[in-house]
XYZ file of C-alpha atoms in Angstrom:
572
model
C 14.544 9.998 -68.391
C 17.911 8.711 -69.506
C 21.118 9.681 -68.768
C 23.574 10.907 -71.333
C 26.601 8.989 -71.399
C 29.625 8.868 -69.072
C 32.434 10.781 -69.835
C 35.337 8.756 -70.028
C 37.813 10.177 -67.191
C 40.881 8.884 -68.997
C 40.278 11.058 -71.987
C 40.152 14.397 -70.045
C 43.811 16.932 -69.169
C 43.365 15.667 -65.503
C 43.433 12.322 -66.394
C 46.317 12.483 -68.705
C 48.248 14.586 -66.249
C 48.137 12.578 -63.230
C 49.099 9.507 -65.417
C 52.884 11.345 -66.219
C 52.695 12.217 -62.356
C 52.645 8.730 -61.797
C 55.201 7.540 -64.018
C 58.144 7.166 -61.711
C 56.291 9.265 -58.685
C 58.030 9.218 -55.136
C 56.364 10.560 -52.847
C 58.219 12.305 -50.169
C 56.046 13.237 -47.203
C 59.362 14.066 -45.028
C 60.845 16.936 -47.550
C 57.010 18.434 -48.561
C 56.492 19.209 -44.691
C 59.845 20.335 -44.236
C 59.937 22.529 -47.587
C 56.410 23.723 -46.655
C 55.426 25.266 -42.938
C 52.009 25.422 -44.137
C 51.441 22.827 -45.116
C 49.063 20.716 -43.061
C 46.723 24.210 -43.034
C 46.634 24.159 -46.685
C 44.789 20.753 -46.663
C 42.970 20.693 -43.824
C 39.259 21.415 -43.929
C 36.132 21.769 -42.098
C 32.754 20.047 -43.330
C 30.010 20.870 -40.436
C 31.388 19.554 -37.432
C 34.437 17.554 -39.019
C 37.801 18.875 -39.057
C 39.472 17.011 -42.083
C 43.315 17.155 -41.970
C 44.527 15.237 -45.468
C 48.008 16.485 -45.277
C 49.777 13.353 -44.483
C 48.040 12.143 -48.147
C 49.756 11.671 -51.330
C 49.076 15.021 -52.682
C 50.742 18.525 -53.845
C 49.342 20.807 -55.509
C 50.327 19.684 -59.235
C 48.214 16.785 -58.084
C 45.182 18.371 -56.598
C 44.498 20.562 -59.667
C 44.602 17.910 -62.057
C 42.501 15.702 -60.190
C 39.971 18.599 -59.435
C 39.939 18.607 -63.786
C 39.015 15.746 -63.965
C 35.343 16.556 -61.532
C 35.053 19.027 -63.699
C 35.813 17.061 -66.830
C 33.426 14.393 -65.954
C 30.859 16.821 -63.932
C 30.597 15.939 -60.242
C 28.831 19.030 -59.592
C 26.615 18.915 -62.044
C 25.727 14.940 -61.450
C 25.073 15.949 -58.134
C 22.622 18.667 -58.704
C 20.802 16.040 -60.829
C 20.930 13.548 -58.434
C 18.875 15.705 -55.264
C 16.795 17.822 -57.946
C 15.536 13.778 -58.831
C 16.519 13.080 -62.614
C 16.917 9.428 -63.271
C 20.010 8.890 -62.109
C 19.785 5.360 -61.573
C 19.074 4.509 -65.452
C 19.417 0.538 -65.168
C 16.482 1.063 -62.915
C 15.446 4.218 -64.334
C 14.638 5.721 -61.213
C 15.300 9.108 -59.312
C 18.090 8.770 -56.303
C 16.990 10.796 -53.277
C 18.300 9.585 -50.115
C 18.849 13.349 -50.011
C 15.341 13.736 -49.761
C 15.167 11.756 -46.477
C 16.670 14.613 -43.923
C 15.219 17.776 -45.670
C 13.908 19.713 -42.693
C 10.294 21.160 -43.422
C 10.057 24.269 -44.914
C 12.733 27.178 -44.923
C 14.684 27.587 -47.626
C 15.702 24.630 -49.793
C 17.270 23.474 -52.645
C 15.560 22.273 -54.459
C 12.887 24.170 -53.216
C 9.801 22.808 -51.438
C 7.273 21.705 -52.033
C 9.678 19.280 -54.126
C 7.721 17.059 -56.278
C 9.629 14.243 -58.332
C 7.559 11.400 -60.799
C 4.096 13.474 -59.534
C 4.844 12.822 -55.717
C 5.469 15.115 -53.417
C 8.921 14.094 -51.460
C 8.773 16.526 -48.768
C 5.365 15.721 -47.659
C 5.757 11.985 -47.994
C 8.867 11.618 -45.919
C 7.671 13.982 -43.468
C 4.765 11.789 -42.698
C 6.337 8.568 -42.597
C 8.848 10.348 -40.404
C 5.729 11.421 -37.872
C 4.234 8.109 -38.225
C 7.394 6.815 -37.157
C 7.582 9.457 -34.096
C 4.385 8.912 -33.005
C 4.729 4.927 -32.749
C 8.317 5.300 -31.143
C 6.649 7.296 -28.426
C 4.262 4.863 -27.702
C 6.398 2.022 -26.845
C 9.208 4.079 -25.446
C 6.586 5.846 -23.151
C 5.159 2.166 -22.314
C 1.976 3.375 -23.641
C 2.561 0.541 -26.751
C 2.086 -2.611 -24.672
C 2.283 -6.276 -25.540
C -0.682 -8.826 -25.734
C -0.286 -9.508 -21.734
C -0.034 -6.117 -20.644
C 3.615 -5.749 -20.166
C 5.204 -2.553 -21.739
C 8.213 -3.350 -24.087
C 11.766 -3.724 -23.323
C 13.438 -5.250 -25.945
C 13.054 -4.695 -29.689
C 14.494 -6.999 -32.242
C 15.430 -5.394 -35.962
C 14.427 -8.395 -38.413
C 16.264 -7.547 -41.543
C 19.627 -7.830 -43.340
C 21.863 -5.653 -46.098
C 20.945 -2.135 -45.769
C 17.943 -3.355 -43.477
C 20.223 -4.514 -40.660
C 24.179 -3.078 -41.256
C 22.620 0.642 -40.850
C 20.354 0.714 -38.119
C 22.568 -1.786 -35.906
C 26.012 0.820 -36.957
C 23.932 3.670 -35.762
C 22.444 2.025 -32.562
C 26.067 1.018 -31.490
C 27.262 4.056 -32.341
C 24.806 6.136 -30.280
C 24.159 3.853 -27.025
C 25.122 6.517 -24.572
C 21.843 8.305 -25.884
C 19.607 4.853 -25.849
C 16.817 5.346 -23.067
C 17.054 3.395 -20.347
C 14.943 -0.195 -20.174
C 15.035 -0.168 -23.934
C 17.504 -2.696 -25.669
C 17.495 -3.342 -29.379
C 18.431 -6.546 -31.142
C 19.598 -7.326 -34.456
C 18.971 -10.912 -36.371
C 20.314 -10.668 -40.125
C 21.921 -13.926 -41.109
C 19.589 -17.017 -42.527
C 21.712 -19.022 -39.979
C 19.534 -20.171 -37.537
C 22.285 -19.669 -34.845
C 21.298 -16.079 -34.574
C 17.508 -15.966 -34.249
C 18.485 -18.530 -31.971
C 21.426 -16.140 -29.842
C 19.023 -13.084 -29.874
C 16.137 -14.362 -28.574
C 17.328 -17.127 -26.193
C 17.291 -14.683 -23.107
C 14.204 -12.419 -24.082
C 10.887 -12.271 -22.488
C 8.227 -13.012 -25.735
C 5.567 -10.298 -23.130
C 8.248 -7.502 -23.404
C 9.113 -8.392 -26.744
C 8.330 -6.069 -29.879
C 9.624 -7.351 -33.772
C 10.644 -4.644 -36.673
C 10.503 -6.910 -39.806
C 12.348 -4.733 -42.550
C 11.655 -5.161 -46.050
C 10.261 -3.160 -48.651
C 8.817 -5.784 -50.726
C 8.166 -8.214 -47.664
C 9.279 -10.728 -49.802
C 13.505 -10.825 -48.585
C 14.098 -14.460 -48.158
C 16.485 -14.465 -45.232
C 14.410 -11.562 -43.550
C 11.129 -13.227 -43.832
C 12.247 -16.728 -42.998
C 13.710 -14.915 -39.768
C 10.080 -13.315 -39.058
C 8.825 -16.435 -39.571
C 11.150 -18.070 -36.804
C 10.448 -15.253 -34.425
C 6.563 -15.399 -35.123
C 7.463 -19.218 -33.973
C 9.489 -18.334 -30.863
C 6.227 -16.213 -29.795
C 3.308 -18.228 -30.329
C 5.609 -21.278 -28.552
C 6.848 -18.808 -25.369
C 3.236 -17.594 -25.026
C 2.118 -20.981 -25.082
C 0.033 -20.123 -28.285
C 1.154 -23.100 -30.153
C -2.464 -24.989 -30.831
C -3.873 -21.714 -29.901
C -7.047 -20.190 -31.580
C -5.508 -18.347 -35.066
C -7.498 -15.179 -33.439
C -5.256 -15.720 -30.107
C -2.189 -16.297 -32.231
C -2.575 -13.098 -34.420
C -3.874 -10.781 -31.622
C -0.169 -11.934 -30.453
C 1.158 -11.114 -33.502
C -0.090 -7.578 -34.171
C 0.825 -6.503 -30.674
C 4.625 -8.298 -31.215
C 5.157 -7.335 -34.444
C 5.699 -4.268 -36.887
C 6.523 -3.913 -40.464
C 9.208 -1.371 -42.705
C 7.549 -2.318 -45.605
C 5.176 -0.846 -48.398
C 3.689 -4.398 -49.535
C 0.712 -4.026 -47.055
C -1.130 -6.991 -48.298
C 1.754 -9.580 -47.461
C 2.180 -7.282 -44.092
C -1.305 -8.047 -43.417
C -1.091 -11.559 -44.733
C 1.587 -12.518 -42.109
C -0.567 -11.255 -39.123
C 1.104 -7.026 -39.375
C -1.818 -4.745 -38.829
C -0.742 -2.570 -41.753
C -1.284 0.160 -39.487
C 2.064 -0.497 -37.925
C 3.835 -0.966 -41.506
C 6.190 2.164 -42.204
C 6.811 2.677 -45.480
C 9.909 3.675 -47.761
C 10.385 4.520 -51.158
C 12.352 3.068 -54.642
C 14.251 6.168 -54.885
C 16.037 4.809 -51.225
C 18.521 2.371 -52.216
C 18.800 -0.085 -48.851
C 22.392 0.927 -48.401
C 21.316 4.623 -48.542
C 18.223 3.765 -46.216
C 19.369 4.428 -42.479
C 17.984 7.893 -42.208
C 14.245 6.082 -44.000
C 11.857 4.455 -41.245
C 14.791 1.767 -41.449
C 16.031 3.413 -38.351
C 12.537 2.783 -36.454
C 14.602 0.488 -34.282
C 16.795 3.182 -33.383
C 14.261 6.368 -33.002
C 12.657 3.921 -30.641
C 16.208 3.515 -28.456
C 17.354 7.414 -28.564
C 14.073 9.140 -29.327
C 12.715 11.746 -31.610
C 15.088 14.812 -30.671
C 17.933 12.920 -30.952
C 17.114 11.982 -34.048
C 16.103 14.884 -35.711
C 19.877 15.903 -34.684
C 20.837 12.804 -36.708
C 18.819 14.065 -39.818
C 20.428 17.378 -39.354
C 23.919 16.153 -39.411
C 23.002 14.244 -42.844
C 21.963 17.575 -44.644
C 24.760 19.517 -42.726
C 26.952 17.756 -45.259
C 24.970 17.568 -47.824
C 24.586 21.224 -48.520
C 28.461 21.118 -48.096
C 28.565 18.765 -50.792
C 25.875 20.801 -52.764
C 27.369 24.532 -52.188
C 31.341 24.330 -51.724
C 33.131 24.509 -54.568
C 35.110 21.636 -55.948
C 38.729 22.823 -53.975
C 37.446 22.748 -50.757
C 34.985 19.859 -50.824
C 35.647 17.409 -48.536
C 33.346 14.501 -49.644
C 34.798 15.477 -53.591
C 38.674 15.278 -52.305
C 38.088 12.605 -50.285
C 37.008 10.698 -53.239
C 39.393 12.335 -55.469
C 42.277 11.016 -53.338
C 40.648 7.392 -53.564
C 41.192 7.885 -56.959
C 44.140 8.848 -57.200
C 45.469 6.123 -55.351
C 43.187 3.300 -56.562
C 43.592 4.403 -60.571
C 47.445 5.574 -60.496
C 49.453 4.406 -57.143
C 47.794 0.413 -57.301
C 46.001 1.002 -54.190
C 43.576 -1.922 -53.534
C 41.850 -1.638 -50.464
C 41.035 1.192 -48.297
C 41.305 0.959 -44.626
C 38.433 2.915 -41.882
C 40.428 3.115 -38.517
C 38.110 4.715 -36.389
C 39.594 5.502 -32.215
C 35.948 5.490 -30.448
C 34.725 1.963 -29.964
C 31.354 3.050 -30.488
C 31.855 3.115 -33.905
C 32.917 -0.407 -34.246
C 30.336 -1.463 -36.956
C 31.329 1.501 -38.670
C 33.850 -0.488 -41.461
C 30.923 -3.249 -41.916
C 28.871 -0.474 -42.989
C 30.542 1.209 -45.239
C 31.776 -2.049 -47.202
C 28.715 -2.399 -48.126
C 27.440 1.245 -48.814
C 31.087 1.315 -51.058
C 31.445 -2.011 -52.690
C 28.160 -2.754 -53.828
C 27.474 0.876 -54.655
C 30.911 1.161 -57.089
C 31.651 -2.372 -57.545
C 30.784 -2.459 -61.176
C 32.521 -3.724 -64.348
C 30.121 -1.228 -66.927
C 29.344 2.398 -67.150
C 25.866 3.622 -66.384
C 25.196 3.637 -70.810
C 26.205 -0.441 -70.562
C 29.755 0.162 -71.960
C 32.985 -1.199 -70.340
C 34.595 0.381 -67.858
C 37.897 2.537 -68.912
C 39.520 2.047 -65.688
C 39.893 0.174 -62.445
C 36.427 0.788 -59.884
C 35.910 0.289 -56.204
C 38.063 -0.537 -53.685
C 37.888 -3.433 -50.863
C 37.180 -1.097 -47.827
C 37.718 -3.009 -44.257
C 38.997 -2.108 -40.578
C 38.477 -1.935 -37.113
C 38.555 0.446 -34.027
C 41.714 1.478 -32.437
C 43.856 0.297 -30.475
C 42.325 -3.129 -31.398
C 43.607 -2.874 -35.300
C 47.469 -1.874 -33.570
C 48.104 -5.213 -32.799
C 46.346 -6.738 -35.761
C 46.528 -5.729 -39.052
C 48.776 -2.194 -38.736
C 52.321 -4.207 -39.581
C 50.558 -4.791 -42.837
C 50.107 -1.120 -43.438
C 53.378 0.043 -42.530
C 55.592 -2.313 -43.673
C 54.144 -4.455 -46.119
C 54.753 -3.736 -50.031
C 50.725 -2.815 -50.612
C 49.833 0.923 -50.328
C 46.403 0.886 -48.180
C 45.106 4.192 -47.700
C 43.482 4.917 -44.203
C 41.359 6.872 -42.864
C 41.472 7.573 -39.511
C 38.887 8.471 -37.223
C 38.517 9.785 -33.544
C 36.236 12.443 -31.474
C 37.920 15.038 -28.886
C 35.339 14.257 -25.848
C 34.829 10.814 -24.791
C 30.812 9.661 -23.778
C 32.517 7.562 -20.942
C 35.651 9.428 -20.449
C 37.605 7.376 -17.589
C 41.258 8.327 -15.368
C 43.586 5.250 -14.775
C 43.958 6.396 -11.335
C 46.403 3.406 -10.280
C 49.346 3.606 -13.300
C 51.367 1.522 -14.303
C 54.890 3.146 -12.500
C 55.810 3.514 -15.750
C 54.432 5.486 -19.054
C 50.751 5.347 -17.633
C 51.577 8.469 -14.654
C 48.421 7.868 -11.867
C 45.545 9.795 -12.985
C 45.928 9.445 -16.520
C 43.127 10.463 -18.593
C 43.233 6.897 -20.641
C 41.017 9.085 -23.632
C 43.891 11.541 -23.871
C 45.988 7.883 -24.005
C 43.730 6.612 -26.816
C 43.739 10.015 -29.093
C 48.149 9.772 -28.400
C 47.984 6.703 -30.725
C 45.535 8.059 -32.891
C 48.032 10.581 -33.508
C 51.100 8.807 -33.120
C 50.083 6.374 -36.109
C 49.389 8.943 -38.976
C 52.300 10.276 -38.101
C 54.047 6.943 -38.297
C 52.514 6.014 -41.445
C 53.633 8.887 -42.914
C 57.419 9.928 -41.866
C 58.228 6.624 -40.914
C 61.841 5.930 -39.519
C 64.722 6.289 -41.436
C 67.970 3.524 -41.058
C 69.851 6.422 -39.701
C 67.368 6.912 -36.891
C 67.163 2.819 -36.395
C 70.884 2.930 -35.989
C 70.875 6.114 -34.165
C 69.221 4.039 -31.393
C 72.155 1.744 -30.793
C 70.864 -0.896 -33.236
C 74.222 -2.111 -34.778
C 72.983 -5.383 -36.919
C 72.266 -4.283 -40.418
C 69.388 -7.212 -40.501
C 67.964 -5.682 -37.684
C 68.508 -2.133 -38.604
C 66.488 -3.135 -42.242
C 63.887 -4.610 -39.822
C 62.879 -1.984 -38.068
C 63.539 0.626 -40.871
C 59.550 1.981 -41.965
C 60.057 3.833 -45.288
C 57.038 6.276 -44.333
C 54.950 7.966 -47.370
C 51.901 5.926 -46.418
C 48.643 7.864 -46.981
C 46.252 9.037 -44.489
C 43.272 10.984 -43.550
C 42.725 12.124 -40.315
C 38.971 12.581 -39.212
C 38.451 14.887 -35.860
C 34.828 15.572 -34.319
C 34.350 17.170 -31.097
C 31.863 14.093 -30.366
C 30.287 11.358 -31.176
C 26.760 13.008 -31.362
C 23.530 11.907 -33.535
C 24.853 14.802 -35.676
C 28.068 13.901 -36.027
C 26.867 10.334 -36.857
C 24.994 11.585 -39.397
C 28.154 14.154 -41.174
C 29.867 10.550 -40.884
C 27.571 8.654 -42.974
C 26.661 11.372 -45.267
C 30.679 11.943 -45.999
C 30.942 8.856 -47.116
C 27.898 8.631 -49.087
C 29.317 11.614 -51.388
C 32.897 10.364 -51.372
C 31.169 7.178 -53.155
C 29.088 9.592 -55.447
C 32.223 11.531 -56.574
C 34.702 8.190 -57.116
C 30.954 6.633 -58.888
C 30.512 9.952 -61.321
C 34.089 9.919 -62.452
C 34.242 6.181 -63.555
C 31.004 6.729 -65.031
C 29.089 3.968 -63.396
C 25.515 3.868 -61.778
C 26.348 3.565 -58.189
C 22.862 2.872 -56.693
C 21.798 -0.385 -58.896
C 23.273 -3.625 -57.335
C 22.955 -6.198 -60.280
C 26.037 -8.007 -58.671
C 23.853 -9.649 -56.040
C 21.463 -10.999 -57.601
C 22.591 -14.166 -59.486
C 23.398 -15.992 -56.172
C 20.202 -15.486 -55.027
C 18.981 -17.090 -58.082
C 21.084 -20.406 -57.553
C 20.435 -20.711 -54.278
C 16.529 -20.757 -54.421
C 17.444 -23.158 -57.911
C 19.887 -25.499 -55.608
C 17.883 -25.925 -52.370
C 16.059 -28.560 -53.736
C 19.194 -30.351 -54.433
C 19.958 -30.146 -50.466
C 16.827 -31.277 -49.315
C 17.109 -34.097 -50.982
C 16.230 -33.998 -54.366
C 17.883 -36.691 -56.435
C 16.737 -34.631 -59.918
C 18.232 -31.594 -58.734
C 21.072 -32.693 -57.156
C 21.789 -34.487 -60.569
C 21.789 -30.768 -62.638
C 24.458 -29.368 -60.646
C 28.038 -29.467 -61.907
C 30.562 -31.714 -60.199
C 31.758 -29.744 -58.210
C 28.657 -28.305 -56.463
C 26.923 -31.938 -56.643
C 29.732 -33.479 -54.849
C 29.659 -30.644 -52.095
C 26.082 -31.054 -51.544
C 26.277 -35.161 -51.510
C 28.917 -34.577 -49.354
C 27.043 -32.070 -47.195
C 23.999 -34.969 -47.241
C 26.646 -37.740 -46.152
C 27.860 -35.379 -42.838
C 23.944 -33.913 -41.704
C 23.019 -35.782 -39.140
């Protein structure tokens, strides 16, 4: 099945309108609140548990409408009702994209309805059992009933993987530690560098030690290695180095599980392919969290928990799927994006979120955004007609105040930001000391945190005139232009009433759909990624050159050779 081609966004009305907006646009953020008391309820907007205020955004409503055109000019609806009924959306693969597919509850009533059956399989009933199988082992081992090949119940598990394999399932587990069950820890080893097989297993006990090796193919290069290393670390901390190979893979199969549907190399590298969880080529890795990718983290929280993290996925997708185009979040979220990407020269898009749990948050979605819309052709193979993807990056709050925030409000780029917070705390805290000064005794330091959540949207976008600077007693006119911030600096403002497995889940499914809707309208296949691909190629082609290979080394260009001979000269 083959998609039709794109249609080309800068041919529609929308398009052509919101190009004359631009020509010469100042935005005025100061005189649309003040001309408008209703302004901030106009464009705020609820999407399951998330309160979505985009008021202090670049937007009026000459804006909105044409950019809401132009989804309907290049059908975002539509594309998305292909996408979780399972046409071919994915034509450089030519495969159905259903990470939708993974948090369908069983039975009730569904769209598509169940059973749902896509290329002759049935969706619903697969996941559903790989989700059980997943249940069933989690209880095990979190119930000590799973037990290692000396007797010892596990306390540690280590996720072996990397991409979509590792930035998911180690977001999620930092994101949700005040539900992690007590005596259970999980690890996360992505990076070929042998520093950090090395770091997360220096401290562990091999007898309470259980390994998740994710990879669908079992054939990932850095993840395998890593298995490889840690099947290493065992044998040697067991003392099974010259063992018997039955002593050394009894260890194994007690040590080690598999995400993986390649059961023969699962079994080949000592797996009982009983303990191998399997995932599908309709789940893209970035899109794989909510797949038996998480095993590592149903493990730590547990079943119910997770099932609330499922639900919050599909809470957002049927907001996606049934709210029209105006009050979409996921759609104007990504409509904004472009917007300011395609007409205001925005670059980069910063993810400010004020709970520290979700400090891996950023990592994750620079990969699920850049390698899903970081593309240079349309899904049909033609050139793109405009600019694609943006370079998404942050941190948590406070942290990024005294980073990177200067940049954003006073530097010439325009970096929109989104900004992200919860209203109760896991660990909420008092400062019951002070500081005799702002910080009164008692001070509830969360109520502290969410002020300069608050404090810097507002910032961003109103700024402070010279007027105001001067107003202050500042009488230098260097230092008056100084501290002068000319405002008008998008943002989105992101409000949960906690950072639940559900709310975890609206997060990550948000974003997911803001990436379909930016993906649709540029007309690209966001769920191939082509782009990675070709290093992988040269690296496998060059290691021969660094271990030594004279003939190898001699192919390379000069550049690369005289790195290497260089690299050769300095190993010790």
């Amino acid at each position: 099945m083959t998609e039709s081609a794109p249609v080309d966004p800068t041919t529609t009305e929308g398009w052509k309108t919101l190009a004359g907006i631009a020509d010469g646009f100042s935005p005025d953020l100061r005189g649309w609140f003040d001309s408008d008391p209703g302004r901030a309820e106009q464009y705020t907007f609820q999407a399951g548990d998330l309160t979505v205020d985009l008021s202090k955004g670049l937007v009026t409503e000459e804006i909105l409408a044409a950019l809401l055109q132009v989804a309907e000019a290049t059908g975002v609806a539509e594309r998305y009702q292909a996408m979780i009924s399972g046409e071919h959306v994915n034509p450089t693969e030519d495969r159905a994209v259903l990470h939708t597919a993974l948090r369908r509850p069983k039975g009730g009533e569904l769209t598509p309805a169940a059973p749902f059956v896509v290329d002759g399989q049935d969706v619903d009933a697969d996941v559903h059992a790989t989700l059980d199988k997943v249940y069933a082992f989690a209880e095990q081992v979190r119930s000590g009933a799973w037990k290692g090949v000396t007797g010892k119940r596990i306390e540690t598990v280590v996720n072996i993987g990397i991409g979509g394999s590792d930035l998911g399932p180690v977001m999620v587990y930092e994101a949700l530690k005040p539900y992690v069950q007590a005596g259970i820890e999980a690890r996360f080893v992505s990076n070929i560098d042998p520093a950090d097989i090395y770091e997360k297993t220096a401290d562990l006990d091999p007898e309470t030690t259980l390994f998740i090796v994710a990879s669908k193919t079992f054939g990932t290069l850095e993840t395998l290695t890593n298995a490889r290393l840690a099947r290493q670390w065992l044998w040697e901390k067991l003392g099974l180095t010259d063992a018997a190979d039955d002593a050394k893979n009894d260890a194994v199969a007690k040590h080690f599980v598999a995400v993986s549907t390649a059961l023969d190399k699962v079994a080949a590298f000592g797996i009982d392919p009983e303990n191998a969880f399997g995932f599908w080529d309709w789940v893209g890795g970035r899109y794989s969290v909510d797949s038996a990718i998480g095993t590592s983290v149903i493990i730590a929280i547990g079943k119910e928990n997770w099932q609330d993290f499922l639900a919050g996925f599909h809470t957002i997708d049927e907001h996606m799927r049934t709210t029209p185009l105006a009050q979409n979040v996921p759609v104007l979220m990504g409509l904004l994006n472009v917007w300011y990407s395609n007409f205001l020269g925005a670059q980069s898009h910063a993810v400010l979120p004020y709970t520290q749990y979700l400090h891996r948050f950023a990592a994750y979605l620079q990969q699920l955004t850049m390698e899903s819309n970081g593309k240079r052709v349309r899904w049909d193979g033609s050139p793109v007609t405009t600019d694609t993807g943006e370079v998404f990056w942050g941190e948590p709050g406070t942290n990024g105040q005294h980073a990177f925030y200067q940049l954003i409000h006073q530097g010439t780029r325009l970096i929109p930001a989104d900004f992200i917070a919860v209203a109760n705390p896991a660990r909420p805290l008092k400062d019951e000391t002070g500081d005799g000064k702002a910080v009164e005794p008692g001070q509830d330091v969360h109520n502290l945190f969410l002020a300069n959540f608050f404090a810097q949207t507002k910032a961003l976008a109103f700024g402070k005139t010279a007027d105001e600077v001067r107003a202050e007693g500042t009488t230098d006119e260097a230092i008056v232009a100084a501290r002068t911030f000319t405002g008008n600096k998008p943002s989105t403002s992101i409000l949960a009433p906690a950072l639940t497995p559900s709310v975890v889940g609206q997060l990550i499914a948000l974003y997911e759909h803001i990436v379909f809707t930016e993906g649709t309208i540029w007309g690209i296949d966001s769920f191939d990624q082509w782009g990675v691909e070709l290093g992988k190629q040269l690296a496998l082609q060059i290691a021969p050159a660094v271990d030594g290979d004279a003939d190898a080394l001699a192919s390379q260009d000069s550049s690369t050779k005289a790195l290497i001979a260089k690299y050769l000269e300095l190993r010790k």
